[in-house]
Coordinates of C-alpha atoms and ligand atoms in Angstrom, one line a residue:
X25 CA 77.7 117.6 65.1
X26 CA 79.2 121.1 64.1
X27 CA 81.5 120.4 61.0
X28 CA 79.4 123.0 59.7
X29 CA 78.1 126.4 61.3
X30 CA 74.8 125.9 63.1
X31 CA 72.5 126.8 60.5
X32 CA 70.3 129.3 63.6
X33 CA 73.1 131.2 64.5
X34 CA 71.6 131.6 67.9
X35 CA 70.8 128.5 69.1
X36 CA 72.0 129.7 72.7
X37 CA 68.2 130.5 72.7
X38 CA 66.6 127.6 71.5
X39 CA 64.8 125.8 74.6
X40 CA 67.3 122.4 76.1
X41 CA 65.7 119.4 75.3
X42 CA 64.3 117.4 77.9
X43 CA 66.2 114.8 77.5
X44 CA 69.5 116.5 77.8
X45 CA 67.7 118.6 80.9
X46 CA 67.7 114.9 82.4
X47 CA 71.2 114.0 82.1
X48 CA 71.9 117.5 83.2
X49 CA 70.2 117.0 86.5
X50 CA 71.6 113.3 86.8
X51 CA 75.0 114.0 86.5
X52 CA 75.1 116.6 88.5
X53 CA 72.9 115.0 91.4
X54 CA 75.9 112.0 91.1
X55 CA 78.1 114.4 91.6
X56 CA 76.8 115.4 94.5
X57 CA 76.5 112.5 95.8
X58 CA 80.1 111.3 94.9
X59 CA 81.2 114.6 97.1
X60 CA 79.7 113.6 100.0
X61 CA 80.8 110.0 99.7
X62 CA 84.5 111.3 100.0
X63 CA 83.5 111.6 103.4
X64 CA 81.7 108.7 104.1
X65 CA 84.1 106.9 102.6
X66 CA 87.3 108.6 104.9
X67 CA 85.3 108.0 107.9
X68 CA 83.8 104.4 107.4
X69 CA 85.9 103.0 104.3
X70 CA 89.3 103.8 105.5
X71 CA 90.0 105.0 101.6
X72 CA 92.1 107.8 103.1
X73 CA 94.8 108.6 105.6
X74 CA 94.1 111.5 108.3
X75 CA 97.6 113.1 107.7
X76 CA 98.7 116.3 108.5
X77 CA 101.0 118.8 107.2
X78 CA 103.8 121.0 108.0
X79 CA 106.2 123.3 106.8
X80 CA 110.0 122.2 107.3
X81 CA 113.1 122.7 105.4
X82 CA 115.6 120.1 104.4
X83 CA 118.2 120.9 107.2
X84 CA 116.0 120.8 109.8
X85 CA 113.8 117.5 108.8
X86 CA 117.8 116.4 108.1
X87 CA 118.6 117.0 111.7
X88 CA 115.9 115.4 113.4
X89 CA 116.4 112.1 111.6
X90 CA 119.9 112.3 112.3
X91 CA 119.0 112.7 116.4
X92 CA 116.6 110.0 116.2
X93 CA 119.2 107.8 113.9
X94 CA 122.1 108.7 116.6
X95 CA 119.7 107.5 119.7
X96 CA 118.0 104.7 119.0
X97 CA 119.8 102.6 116.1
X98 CA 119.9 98.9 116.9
X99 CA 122.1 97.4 114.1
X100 CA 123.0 98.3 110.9
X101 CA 121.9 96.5 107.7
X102 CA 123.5 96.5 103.8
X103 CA 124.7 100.0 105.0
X104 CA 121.8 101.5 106.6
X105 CA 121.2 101.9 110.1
X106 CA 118.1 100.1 111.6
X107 CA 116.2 102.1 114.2
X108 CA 114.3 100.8 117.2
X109 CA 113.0 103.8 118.4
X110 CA 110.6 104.0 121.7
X111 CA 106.9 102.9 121.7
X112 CA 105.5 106.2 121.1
X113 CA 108.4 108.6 120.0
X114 CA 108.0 110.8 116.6
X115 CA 109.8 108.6 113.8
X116 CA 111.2 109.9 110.9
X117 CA 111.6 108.4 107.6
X118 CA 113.4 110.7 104.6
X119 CA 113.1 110.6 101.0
X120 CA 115.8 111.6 98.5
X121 CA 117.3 110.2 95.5
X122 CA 117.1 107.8 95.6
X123 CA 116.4 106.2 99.0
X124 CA 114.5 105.8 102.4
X125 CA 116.3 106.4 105.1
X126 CA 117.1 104.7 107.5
X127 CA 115.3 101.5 108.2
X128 CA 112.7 101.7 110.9
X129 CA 111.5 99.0 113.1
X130 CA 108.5 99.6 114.9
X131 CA 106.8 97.1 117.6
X132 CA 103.2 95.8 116.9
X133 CA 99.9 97.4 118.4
X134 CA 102.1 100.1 119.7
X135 CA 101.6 104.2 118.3
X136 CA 103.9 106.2 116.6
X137 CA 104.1 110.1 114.7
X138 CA 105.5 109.2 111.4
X139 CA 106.9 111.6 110.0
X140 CA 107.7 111.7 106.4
X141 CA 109.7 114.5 104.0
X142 CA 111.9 114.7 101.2
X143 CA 115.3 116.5 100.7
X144 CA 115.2 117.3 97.2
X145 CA 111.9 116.9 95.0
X146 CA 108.5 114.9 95.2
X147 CA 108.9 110.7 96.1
X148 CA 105.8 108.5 96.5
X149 CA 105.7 106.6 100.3
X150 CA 104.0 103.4 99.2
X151 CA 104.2 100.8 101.7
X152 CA 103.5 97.3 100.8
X153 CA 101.9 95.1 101.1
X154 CA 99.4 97.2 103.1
X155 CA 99.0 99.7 100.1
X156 CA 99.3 103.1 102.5
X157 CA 99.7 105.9 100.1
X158 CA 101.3 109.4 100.8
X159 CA 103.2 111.6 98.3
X160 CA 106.3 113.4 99.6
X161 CA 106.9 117.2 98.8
X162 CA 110.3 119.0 99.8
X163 CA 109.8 121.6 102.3
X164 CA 106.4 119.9 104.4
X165 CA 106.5 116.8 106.4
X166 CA 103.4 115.2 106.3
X167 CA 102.5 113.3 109.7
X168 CA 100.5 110.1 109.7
X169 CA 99.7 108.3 113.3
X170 CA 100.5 104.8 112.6
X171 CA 99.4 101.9 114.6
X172 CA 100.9 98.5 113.1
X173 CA 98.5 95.5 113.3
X174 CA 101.1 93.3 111.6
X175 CA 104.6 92.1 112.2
X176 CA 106.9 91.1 109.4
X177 CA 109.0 93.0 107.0
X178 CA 107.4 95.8 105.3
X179 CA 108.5 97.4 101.6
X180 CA 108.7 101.1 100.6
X181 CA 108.4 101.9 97.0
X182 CA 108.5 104.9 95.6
X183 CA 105.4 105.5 93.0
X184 CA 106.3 109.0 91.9
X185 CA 108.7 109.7 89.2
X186 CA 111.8 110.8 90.3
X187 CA 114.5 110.3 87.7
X188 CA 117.0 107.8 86.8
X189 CA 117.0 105.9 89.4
X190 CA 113.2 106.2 90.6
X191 CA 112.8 102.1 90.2
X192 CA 115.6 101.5 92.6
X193 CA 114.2 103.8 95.2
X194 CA 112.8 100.5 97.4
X195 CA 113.6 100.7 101.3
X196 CA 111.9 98.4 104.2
X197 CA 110.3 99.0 107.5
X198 CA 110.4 96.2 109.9
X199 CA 107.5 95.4 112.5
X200 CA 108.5 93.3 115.5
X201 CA 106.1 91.5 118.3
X202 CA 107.0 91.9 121.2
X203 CA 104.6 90.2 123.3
X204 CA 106.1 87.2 121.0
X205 CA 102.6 86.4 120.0
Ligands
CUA324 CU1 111.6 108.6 94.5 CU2 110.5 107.8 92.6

């Protein structure tokens, strides 16, 4: 405790005690071994997603949803089109305030590039109930390779603050079976 000044003003030269020399080594040897873990844990755990990253802007991110959204929508649902888009096409899904658009509907055991981006600032892609984690930054897409193992109805929430109307920001992605099994 220092409320006072050390009374051996240099005490930078007194010799560690072996005690503290101990936890000195231990913590550091754990976090050594936590490092590593980070990649045992990507490989073996699936703790993390192998996404990439790229530059885009807005307009251009903008425009390739739109192509995608003017191909291959199926239906449209409270306002938002629902996209069926071919088993192995790039899919893209944007974040801005305070939605995700537009719905996507993917087919089950089939591949797809997801691509993910926001128009204005940083949203949280949280999809539930599988608990897949990415945040969202204006100007990169990040791409995930996404192999549904599930059919049903899947929610997006978004888990990064992003204003007034952050809680609403809940969209869906829809996984279909089409070997009917
Ligand atoms: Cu978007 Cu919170």
């Amino acid at each position: 405790m220092s409320v006072s000044p050390p009374k051996n003003k240099i005490w930078w030269n007194e010799p560690v005690p072996k005690s503290e020399l101990m936890w000195v080594i231990i913590a550091f040897v754990w976090g050594l071994i936590m490092f590593f873990m980070m990649v045992y844990w990507h490989a073996y755990g699936e703790q993390n997603l192998s996404n990439e990253a790229y530059r885009i802007t807005a307009e251009d991110f903008s425009a390739k949803t739109q192509t995608m959204v003017d191909k291959y929508t199926v239906r449209e649902e409270s306002g938002y089109p629902v996209v069926h888009p071919p088993v192995g096409e790039d899919v893209y899904l944007i974040a801005r305030l305070w939605q995700w658009w537009p719905i996507l509907e993917l087919e089950k055991g089939k591949s797809y590039r997801l691509h993910l981006s926001s128009l204005d600032w940083m949203h949280g892609f949280s999809l539930q109930p599988v608990n897949i984690n990415l945040q969202i930054h204006p100007d990169y897409e990040m791409v995930i390779t996404i192999t549904p193992t599930t059919s049903g109805e899947f929610g997006i929430v978004c888990n990064e603050y992003c204003g007034i109307g952050h809680h609403q920001m809940l969209g869906r992605m829809y996984v279909v079976d089409n070997e009917g099994t």
